[in-house]
mmCIF file of C-alpha atoms in Angstrom:
data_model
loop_
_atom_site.group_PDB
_atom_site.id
_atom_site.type_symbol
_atom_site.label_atom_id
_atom_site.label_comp_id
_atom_site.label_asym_id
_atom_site.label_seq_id
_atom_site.Cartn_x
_atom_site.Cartn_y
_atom_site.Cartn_z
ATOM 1 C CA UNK A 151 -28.219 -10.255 122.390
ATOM 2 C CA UNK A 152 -24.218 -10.887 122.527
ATOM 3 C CA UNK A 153 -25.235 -14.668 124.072
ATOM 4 C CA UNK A 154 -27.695 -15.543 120.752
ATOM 5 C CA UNK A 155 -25.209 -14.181 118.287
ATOM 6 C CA UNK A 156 -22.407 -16.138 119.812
ATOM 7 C CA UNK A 157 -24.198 -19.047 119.690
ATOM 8 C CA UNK A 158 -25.146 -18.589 116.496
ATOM 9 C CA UNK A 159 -21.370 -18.382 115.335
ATOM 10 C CA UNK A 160 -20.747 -21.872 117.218
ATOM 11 C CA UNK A 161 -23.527 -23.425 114.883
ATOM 12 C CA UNK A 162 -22.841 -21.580 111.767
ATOM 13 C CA UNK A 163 -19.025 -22.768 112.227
ATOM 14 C CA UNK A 164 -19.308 -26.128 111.814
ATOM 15 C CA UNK A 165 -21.586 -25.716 108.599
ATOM 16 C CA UNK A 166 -18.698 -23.686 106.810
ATOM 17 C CA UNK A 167 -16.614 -26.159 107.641
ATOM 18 C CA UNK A 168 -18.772 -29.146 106.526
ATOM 19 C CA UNK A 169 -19.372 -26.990 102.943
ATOM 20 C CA UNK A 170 -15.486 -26.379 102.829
ATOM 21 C CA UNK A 171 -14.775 -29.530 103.252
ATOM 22 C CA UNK A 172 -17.208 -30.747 100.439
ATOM 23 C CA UNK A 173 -16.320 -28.523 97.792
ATOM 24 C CA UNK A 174 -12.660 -29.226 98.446
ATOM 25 C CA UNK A 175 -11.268 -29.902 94.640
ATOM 26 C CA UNK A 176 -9.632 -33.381 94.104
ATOM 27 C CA UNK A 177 -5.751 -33.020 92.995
ATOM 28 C CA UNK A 178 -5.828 -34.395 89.048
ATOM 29 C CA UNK A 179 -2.031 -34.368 88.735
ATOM 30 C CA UNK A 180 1.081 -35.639 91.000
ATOM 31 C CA UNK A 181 4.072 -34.313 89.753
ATOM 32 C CA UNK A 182 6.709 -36.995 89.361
ATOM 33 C CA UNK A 183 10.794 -36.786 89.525
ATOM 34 C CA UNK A 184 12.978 -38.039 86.627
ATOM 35 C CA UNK A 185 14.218 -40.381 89.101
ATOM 36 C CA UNK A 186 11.424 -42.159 89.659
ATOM 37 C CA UNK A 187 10.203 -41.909 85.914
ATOM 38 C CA UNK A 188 13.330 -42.576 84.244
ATOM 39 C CA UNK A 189 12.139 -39.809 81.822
ATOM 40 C CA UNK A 190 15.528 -37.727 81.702
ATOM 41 C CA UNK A 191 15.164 -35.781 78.145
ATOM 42 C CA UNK A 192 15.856 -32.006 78.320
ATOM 43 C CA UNK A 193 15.803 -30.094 74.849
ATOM 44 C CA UNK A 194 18.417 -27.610 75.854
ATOM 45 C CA UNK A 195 19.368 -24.856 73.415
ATOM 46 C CA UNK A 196 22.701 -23.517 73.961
ATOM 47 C CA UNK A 197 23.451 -20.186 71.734
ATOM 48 C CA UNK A 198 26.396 -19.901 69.957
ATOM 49 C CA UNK A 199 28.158 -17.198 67.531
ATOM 50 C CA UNK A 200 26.564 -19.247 64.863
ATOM 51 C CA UNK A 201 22.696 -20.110 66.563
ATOM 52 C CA UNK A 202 20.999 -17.736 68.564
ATOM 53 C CA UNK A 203 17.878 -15.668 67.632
ATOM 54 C CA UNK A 204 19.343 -12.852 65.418
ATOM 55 C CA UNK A 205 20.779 -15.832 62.770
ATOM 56 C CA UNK A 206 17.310 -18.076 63.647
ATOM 57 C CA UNK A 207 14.342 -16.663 64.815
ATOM 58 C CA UNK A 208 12.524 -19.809 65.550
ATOM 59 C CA UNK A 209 15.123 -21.065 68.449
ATOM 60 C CA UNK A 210 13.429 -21.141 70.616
ATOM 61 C CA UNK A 211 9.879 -22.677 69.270
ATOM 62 C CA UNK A 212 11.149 -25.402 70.802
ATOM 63 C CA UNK A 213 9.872 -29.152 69.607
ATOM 64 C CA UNK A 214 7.019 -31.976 69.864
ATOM 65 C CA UNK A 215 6.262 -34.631 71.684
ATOM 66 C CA UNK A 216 4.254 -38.282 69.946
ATOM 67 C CA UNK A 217 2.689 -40.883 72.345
ATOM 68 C CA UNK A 218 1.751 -44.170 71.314
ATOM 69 C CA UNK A 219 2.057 -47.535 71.941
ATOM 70 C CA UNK A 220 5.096 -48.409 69.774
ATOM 71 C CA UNK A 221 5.866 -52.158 71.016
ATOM 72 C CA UNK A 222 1.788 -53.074 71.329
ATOM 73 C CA UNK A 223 2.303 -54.277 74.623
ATOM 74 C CA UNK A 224 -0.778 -52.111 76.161
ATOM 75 C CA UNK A 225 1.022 -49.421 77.364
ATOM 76 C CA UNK A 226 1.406 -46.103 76.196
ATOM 77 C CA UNK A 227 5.146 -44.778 75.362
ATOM 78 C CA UNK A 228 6.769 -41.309 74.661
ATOM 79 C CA UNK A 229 8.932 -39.896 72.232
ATOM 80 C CA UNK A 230 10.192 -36.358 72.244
ATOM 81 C CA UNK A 231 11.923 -34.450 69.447
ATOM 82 C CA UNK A 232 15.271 -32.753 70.219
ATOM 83 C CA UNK A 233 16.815 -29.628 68.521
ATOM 84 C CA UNK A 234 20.214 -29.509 69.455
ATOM 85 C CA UNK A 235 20.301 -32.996 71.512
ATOM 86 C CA UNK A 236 18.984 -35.880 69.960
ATOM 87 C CA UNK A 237 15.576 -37.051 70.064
ATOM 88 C CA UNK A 238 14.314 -40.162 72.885
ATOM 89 C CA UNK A 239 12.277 -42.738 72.902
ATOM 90 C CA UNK A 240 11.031 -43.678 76.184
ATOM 91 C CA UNK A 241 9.729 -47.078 76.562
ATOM 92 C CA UNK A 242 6.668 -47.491 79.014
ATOM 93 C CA UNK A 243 7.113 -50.553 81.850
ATOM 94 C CA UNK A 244 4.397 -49.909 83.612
ATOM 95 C CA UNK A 245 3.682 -48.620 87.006
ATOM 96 C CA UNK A 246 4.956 -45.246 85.652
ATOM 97 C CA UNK A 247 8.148 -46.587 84.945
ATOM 98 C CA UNK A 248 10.029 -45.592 81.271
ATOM 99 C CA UNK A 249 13.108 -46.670 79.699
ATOM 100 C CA UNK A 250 15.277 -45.251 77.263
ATOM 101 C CA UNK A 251 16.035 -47.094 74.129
ATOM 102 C CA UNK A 252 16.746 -44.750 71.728
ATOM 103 C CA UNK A 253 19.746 -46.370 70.630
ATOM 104 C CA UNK A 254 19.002 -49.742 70.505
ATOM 105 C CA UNK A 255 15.578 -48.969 68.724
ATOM 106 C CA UNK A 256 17.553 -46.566 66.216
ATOM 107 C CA UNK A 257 15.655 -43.505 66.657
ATOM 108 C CA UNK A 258 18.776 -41.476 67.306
ATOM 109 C CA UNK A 259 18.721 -37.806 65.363
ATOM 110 C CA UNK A 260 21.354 -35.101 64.811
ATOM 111 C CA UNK A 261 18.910 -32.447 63.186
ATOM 112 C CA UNK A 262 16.671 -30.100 64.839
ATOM 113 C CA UNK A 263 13.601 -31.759 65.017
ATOM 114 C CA UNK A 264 10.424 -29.767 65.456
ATOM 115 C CA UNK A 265 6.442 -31.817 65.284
ATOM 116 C CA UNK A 266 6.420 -35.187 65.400
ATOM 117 C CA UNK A 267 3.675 -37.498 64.273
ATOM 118 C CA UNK A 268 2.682 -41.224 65.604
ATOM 119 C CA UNK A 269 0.784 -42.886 62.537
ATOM 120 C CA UNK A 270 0.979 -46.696 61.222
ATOM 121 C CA UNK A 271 1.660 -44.956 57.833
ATOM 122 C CA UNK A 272 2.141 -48.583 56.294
ATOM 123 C CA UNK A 273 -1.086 -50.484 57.762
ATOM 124 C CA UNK A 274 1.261 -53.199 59.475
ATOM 125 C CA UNK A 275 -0.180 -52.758 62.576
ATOM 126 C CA UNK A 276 2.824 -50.948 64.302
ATOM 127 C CA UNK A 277 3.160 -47.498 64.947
ATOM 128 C CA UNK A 278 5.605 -45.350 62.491
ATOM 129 C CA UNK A 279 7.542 -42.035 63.731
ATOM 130 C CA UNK A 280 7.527 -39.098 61.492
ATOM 131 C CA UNK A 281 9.802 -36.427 62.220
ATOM 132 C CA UNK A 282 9.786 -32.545 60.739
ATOM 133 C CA UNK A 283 12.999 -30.871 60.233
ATOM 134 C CA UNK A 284 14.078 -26.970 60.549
ATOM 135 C CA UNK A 285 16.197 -25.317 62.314
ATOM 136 C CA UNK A 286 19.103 -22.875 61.022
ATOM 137 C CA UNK A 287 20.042 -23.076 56.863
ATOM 138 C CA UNK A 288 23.955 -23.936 58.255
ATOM 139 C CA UNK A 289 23.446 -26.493 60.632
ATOM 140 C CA UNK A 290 21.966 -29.140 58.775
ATOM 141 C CA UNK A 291 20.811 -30.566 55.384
ATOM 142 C CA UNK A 292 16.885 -30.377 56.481
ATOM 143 C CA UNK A 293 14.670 -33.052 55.250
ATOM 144 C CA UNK A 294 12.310 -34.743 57.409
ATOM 145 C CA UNK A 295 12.915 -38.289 58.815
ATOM 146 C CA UNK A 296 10.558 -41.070 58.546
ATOM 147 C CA UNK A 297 11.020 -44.276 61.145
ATOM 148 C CA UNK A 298 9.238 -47.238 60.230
ATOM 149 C CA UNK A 299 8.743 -49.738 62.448
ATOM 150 C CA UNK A 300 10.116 -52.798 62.014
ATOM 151 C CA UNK A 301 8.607 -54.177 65.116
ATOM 152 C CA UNK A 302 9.595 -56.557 68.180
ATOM 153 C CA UNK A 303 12.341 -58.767 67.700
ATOM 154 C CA UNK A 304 14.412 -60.667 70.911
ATOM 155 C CA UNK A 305 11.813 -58.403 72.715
ATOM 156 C CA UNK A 306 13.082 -55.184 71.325
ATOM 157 C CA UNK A 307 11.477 -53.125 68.909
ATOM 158 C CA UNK A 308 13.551 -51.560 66.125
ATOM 159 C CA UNK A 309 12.301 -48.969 63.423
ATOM 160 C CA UNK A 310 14.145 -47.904 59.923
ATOM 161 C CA UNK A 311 14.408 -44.881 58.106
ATOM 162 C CA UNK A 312 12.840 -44.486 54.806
ATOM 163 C CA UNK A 313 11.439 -41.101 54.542
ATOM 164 C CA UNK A 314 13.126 -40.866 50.854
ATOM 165 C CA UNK A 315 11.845 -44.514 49.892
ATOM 166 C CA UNK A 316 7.722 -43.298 50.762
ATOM 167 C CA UNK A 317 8.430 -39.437 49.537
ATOM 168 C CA UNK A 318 8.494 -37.507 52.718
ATOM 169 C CA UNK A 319 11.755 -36.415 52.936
ATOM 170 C CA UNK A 320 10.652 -32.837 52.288
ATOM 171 C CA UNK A 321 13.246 -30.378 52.546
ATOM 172 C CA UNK A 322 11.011 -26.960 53.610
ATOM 173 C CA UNK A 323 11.996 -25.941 57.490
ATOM 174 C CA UNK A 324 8.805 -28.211 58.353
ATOM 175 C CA UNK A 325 6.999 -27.461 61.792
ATOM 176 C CA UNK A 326 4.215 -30.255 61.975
ATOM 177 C CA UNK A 327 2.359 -33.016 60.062
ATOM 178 C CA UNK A 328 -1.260 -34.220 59.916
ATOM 179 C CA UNK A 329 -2.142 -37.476 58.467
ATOM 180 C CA UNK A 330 -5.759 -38.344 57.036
ATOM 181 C CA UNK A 331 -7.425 -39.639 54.555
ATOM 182 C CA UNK A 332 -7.635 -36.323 52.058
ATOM 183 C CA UNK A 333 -9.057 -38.471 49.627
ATOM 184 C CA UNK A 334 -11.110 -41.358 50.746
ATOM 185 C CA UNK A 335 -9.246 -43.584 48.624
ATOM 186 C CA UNK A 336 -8.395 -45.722 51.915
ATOM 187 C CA UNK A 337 -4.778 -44.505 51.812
ATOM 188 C CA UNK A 338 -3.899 -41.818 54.578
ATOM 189 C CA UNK A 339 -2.213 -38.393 53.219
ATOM 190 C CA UNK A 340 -0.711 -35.791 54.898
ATOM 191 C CA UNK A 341 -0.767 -32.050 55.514
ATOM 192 C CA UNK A 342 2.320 -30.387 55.876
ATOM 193 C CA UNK A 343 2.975 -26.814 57.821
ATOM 194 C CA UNK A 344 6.304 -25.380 57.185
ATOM 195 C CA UNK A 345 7.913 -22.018 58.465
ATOM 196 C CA UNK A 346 10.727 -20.814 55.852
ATOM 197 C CA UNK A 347 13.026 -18.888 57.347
ATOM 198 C CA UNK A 348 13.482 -16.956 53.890
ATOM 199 C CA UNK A 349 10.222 -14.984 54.683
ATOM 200 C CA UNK A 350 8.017 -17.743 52.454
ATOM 201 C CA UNK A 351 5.985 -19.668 54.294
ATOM 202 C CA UNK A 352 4.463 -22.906 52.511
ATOM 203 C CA UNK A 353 2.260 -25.813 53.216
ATOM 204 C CA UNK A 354 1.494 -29.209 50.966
ATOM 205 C CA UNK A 355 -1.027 -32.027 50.823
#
């Protein structure tokens, strides 16, 4: 009896093993350094006598990050809001590889910046950023940014802001932005979610 249930162990064994080895889940994701990325943004929030969570209960609600391909070479780049560091724009080189050019593509912001939406708000055929703005009623004057793009030039792209020139500079502690077509006129709209940190929350089309 101990001889047939030992070798029924040796056979059973290698079938476990076999079924194990089948219904072993693929890893989806490889987790990637900054160093290899060149993706370096941190949206750090440092407290202060004057921000911190008694004076601004959203602090930490942190912010938003758009993807799109903003120089229509193919690839897919990334730009994430900042709250008390400026927002980046990450340009994508392929193979995994980014590059900052916030600067240069004057994207550079000094507000807190919550949602962020990627939409060709113009119909040029380049993608436009649209930025909300909240964040504490000292720090900063609040209206939401609008970066149109202006395109590639000497193999840069650039973008312009002219959120007050297309009426979107709206001034209500916005958190996030959807553009459609509310209408069906063939124009695109846009719903907007705010969080007032008076106690009245609103929202607009």
């Amino acid at each position: 009896m101990k001889n047939k249930l030992l070798h029924f162990c040796w056979v059973l064994a290698p079938l476990i093993f076999l079924c194990t080895c089948k219904n072993k889940e693929e890893v989806l994701f490889t987790k990637l350094s900054s160093g290899s990325t060149g993706i370096k943004f941190s949206n750090t929030i440092t407290e202060n006598d004057s921000i911190n969570i008694p004076s601004y209960y959203y602090c930490y609600n942190g912010g938003g990050v758009g993807i799109g391909d903003f120089n229509n070479d193919g690839l897919q780049d990334v730009f994430f809001t900042g709250n008390m560091v400026s927002s980046k724009l990450y340009l994508n080189k392929g193979k995994l590889q980014f590059e900052d050019v916030t600067q240069a593509a004057g994207v550079s912001t000094s507000d807190w910046i919550m949602g962020v939406s990627v939409v060709d708000i113009n119909n040029d055929g380049w993608l436009d950023i649209y930025l909300n703005v909240a964040g504490p009623n000292n720090m900063h004057t609040h209206h939401n940014l609008l970066f149109i793009n202006q395109g590639v030039k000497n193999g840069a792209v650039s973008f312009k802001e002219e959120a007050a020139a297309y009426g979107l500079n709206d001034s209500s502690f916005c958190v996030q932005s959807a553009f459609f077509d509310y209408d069906h006129d063939g124009d695109l709209d846009m719903y907007l979610l705010t969080n007032d940190v008076d106690g009245v929350e609103k929202t607009f089309v």
